[in-house]
CSV table of C-alpha atoms in Angstrom, one decimal:
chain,number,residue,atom,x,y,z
I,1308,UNK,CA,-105.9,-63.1,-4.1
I,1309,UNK,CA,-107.2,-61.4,-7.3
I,1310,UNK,CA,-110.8,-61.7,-6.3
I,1311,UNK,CA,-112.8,-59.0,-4.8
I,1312,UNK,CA,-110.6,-56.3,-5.1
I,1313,UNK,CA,-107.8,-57.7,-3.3
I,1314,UNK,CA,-104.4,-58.2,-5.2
I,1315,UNK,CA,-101.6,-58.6,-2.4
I,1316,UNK,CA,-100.8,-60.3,0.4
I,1317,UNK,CA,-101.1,-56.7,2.6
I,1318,UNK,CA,-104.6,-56.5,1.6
I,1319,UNK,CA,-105.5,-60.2,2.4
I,1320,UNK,CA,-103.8,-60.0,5.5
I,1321,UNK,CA,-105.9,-56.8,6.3
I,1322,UNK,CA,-109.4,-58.6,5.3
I,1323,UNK,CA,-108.3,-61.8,7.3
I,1324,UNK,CA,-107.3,-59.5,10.8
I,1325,UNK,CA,-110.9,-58.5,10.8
I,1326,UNK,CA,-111.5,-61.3,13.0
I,1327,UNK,CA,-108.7,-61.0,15.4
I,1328,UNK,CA,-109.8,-57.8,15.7
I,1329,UNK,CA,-113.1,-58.1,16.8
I,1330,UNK,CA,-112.2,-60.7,19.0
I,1331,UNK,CA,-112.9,-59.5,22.6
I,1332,UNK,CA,-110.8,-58.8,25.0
I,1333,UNK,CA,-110.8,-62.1,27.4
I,1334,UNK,CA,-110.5,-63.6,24.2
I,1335,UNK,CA,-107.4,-65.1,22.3
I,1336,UNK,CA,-105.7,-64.4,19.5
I,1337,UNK,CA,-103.5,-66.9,18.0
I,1338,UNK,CA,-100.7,-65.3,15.3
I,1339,UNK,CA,-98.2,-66.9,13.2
I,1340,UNK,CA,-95.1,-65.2,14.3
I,1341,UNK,CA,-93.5,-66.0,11.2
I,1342,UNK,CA,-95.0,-64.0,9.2
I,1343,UNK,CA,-95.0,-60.1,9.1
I,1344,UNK,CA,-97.9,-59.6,8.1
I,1345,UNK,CA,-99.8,-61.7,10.6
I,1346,UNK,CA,-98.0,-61.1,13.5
I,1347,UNK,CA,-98.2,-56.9,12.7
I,1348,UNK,CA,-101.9,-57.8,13.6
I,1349,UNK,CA,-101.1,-57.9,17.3
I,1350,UNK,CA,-101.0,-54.2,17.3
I,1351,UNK,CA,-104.9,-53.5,16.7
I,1352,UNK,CA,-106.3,-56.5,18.6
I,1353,UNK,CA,-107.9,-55.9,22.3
I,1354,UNK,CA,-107.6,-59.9,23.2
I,1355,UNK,CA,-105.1,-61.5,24.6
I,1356,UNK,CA,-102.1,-62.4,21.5
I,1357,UNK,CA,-100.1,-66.0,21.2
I,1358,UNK,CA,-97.8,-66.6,18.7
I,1359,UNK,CA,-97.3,-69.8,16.8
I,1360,UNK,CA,-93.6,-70.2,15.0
I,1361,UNK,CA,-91.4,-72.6,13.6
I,1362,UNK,CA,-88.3,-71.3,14.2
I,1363,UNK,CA,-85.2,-72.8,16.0
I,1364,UNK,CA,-84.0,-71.4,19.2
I,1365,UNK,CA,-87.8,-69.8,20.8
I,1366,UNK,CA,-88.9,-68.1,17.5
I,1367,UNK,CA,-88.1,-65.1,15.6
I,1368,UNK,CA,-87.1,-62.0,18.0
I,1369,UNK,CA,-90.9,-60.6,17.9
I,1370,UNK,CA,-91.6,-63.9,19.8
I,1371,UNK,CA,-89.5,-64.3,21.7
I,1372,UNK,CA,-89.6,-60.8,23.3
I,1373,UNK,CA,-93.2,-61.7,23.6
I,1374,UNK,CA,-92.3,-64.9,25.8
I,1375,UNK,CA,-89.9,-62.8,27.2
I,1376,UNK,CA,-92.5,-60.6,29.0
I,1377,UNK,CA,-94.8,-63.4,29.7
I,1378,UNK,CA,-96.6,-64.5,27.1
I,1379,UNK,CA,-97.5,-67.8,25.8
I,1380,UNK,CA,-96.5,-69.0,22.1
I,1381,UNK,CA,-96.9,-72.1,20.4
I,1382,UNK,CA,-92.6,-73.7,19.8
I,1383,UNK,CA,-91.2,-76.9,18.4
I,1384,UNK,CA,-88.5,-77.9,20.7
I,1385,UNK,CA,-87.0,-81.4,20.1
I,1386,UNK,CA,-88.9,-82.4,18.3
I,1387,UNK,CA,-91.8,-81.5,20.4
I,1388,UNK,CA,-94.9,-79.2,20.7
I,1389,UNK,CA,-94.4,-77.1,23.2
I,1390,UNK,CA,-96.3,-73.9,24.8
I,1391,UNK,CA,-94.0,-71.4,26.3
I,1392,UNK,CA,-95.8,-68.6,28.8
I,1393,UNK,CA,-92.7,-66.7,30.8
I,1394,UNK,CA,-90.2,-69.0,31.8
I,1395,UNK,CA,-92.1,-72.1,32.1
I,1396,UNK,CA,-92.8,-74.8,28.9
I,1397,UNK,CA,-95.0,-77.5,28.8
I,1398,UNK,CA,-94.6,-79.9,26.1
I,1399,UNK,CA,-97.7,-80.7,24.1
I,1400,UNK,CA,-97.1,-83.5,21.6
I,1401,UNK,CA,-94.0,-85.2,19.9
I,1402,UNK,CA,-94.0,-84.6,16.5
I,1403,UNK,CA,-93.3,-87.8,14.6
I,1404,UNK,CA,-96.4,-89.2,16.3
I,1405,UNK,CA,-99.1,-86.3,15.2
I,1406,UNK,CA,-100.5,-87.9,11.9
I,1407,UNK,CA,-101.3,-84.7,10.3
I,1408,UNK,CA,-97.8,-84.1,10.1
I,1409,UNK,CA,-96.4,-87.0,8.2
I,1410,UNK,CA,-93.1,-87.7,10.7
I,1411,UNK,CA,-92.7,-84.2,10.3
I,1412,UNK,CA,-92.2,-84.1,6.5
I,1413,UNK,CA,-95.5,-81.9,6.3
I,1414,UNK,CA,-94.0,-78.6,7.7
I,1415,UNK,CA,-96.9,-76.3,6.7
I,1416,UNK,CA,-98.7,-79.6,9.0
I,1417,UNK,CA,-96.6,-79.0,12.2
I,1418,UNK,CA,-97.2,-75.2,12.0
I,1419,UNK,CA,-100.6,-75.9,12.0
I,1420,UNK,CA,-101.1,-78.0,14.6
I,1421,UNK,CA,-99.0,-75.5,16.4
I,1422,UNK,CA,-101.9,-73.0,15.4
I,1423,UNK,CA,-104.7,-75.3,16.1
I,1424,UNK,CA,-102.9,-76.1,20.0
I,1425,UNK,CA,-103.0,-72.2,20.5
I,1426,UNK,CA,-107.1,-71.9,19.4
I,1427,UNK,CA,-107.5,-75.4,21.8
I,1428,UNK,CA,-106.1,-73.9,24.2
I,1429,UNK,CA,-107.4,-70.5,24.2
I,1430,UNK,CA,-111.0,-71.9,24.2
I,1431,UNK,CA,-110.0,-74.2,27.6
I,1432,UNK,CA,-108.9,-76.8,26.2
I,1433,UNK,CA,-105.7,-78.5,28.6
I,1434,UNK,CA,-102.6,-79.6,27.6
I,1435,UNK,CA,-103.7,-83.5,27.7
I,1436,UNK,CA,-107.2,-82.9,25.2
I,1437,UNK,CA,-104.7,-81.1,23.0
I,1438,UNK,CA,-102.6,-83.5,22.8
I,1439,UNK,CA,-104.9,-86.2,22.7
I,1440,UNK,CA,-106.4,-85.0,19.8
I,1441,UNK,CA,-103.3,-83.8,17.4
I,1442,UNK,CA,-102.1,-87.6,18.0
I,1443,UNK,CA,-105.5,-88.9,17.3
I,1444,UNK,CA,-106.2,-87.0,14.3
I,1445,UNK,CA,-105.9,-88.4,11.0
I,1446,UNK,CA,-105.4,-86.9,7.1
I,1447,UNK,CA,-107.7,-89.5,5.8
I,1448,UNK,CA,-110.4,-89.1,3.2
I,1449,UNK,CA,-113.0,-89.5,5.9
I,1450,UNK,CA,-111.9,-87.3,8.6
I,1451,UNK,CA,-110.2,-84.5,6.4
I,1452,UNK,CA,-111.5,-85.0,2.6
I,1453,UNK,CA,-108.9,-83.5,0.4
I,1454,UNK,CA,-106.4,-81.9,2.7
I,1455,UNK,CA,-103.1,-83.9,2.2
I,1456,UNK,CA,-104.8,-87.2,2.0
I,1457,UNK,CA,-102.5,-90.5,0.9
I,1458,UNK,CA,-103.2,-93.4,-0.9
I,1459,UNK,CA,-100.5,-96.7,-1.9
I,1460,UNK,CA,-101.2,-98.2,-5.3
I,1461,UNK,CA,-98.4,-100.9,-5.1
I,1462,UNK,CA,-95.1,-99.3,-4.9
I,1463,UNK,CA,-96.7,-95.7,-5.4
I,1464,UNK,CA,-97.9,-93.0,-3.4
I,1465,UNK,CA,-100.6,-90.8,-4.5
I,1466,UNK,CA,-101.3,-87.4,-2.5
I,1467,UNK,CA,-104.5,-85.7,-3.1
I,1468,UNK,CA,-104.7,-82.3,-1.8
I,1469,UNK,CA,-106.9,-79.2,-2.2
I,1470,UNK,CA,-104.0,-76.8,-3.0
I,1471,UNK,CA,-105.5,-73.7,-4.3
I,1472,UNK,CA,-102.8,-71.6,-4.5
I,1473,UNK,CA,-98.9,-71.0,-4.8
I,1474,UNK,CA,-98.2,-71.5,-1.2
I,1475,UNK,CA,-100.4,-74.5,-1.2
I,1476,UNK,CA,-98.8,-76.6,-3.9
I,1477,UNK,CA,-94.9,-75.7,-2.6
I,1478,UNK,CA,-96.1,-77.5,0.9
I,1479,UNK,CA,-97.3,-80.0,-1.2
I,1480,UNK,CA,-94.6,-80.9,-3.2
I,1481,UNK,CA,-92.4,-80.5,-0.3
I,1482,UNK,CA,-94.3,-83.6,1.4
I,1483,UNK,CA,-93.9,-85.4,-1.8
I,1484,UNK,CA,-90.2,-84.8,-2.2
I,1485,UNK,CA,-89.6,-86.0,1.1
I,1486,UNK,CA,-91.4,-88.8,-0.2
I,1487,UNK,CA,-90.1,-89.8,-2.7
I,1488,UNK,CA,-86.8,-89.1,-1.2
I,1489,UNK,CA,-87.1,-92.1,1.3
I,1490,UNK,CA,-84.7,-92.8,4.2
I,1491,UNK,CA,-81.8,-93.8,2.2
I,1492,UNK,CA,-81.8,-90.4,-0.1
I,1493,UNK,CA,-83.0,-92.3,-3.0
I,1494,UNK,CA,-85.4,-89.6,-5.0
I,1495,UNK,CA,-88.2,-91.4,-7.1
I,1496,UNK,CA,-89.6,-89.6,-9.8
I,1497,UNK,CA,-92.7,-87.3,-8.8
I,1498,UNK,CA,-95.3,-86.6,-10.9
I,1499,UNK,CA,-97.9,-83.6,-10.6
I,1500,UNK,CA,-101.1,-83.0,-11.9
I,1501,UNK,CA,-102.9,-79.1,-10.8
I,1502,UNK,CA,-106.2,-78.3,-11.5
I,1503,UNK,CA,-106.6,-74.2,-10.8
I,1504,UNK,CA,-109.8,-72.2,-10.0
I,1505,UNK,CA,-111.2,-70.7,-13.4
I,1506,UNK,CA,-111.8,-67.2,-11.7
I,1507,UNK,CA,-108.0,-66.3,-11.6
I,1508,UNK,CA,-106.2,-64.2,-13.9
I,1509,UNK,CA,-103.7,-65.6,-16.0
I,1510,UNK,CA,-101.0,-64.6,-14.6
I,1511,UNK,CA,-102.0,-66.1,-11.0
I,1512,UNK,CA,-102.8,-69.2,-13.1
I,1513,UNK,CA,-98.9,-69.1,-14.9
């Protein structure tokens, strides 16, 4: 946002749908239902569409009608994974054992891997190679440099994460209050240090 002529989410949604909709048409596109913006996409795309959500119950009512006439989405059921096509669900992966996801603190984490199983799977992957590789995967500095790495330094936990924007550092700090929440409810104190790009405008940076 602010940079090359785009200042709202609309317009970055617009820039972004260029690939989906030059994707062909035995391709697939995979849309976070969730969102308005994103999911509005299906309209203009020839592929085929599958939506990604977090929401209880099958999704919001856009997926669900989706499922509804036979199409696949991308669901967390019971703590699962799960792809839905029709009537019939598969699960994929449980949750608390996908690394990326931090026992399911990392809820920006679990919708991705949502999003990643739908791309998997619309390039042929099957349901065991997905799942194989969201519980093999790993945040670490090696495999994923920056992207919600963690680190213990005694009785502390130190995440490093490349959180560029708004949206970025609330997922973050989510993690860490969960964190520092522990299992009993205990909250530690959390502190935060943000480095922002130099080519925003001050009020982006505020």
């Amino acid at each position: 946002l602010d940079l090359q002529g785009i200042h709202t989410l609309p317009e970055l949604a617009e820039v972004k749908s260029t690939v989906c909709r030059i994707t062909k048409a035995d391709g697939w596109v995979v849309l976070n239902g969730d969102d308005p913006y994103v999911s509005a996409v299906a309209r203009r795309v020839r592929a085929r569409v599958a939506y990604f959500s977090l929401v209880p119950d099958g999704g919001p009512p856009l997926v669900q009608r989706h499922v509804g006439r036979g199409g696949r989405a991308y669901l967390v059921r019971g703590g699962w994974l799960v792809e839905a096509e029709g009537a019939s669900e598969t699960r994929i992966a449980e949750i608390r054992r996908i690394p990326v996801t931090i026992g399911g603190l990392a809820r920006h984490n679990v919708a991705n891997a949502l999003a990643a199983a739908g791309g998997a799977r619309g390039v042929g992957a099957s349901i065991e190679e997905v799942s194989q590789g969201l519980v093999d995967f790993r945040p670490d500095a090696a495999k994923s440099p920056g992207r919600l790495n963690l680190f213990r330094l005694g009785a502390k936990v130190i995440i490093v994460d490349f959180a560029h924007n708004e949206a970025g550092i609330a997922a973050v700090l989510d993690v860490a209050e969960g964190i520092a929440g522990g299992a009993a409810g205990r909250a530690a104190p959390i502190t935060v240090i943000i480095g922002t790009a130099g080519d925003r405008p001050d009020d982006t940076l505020r």
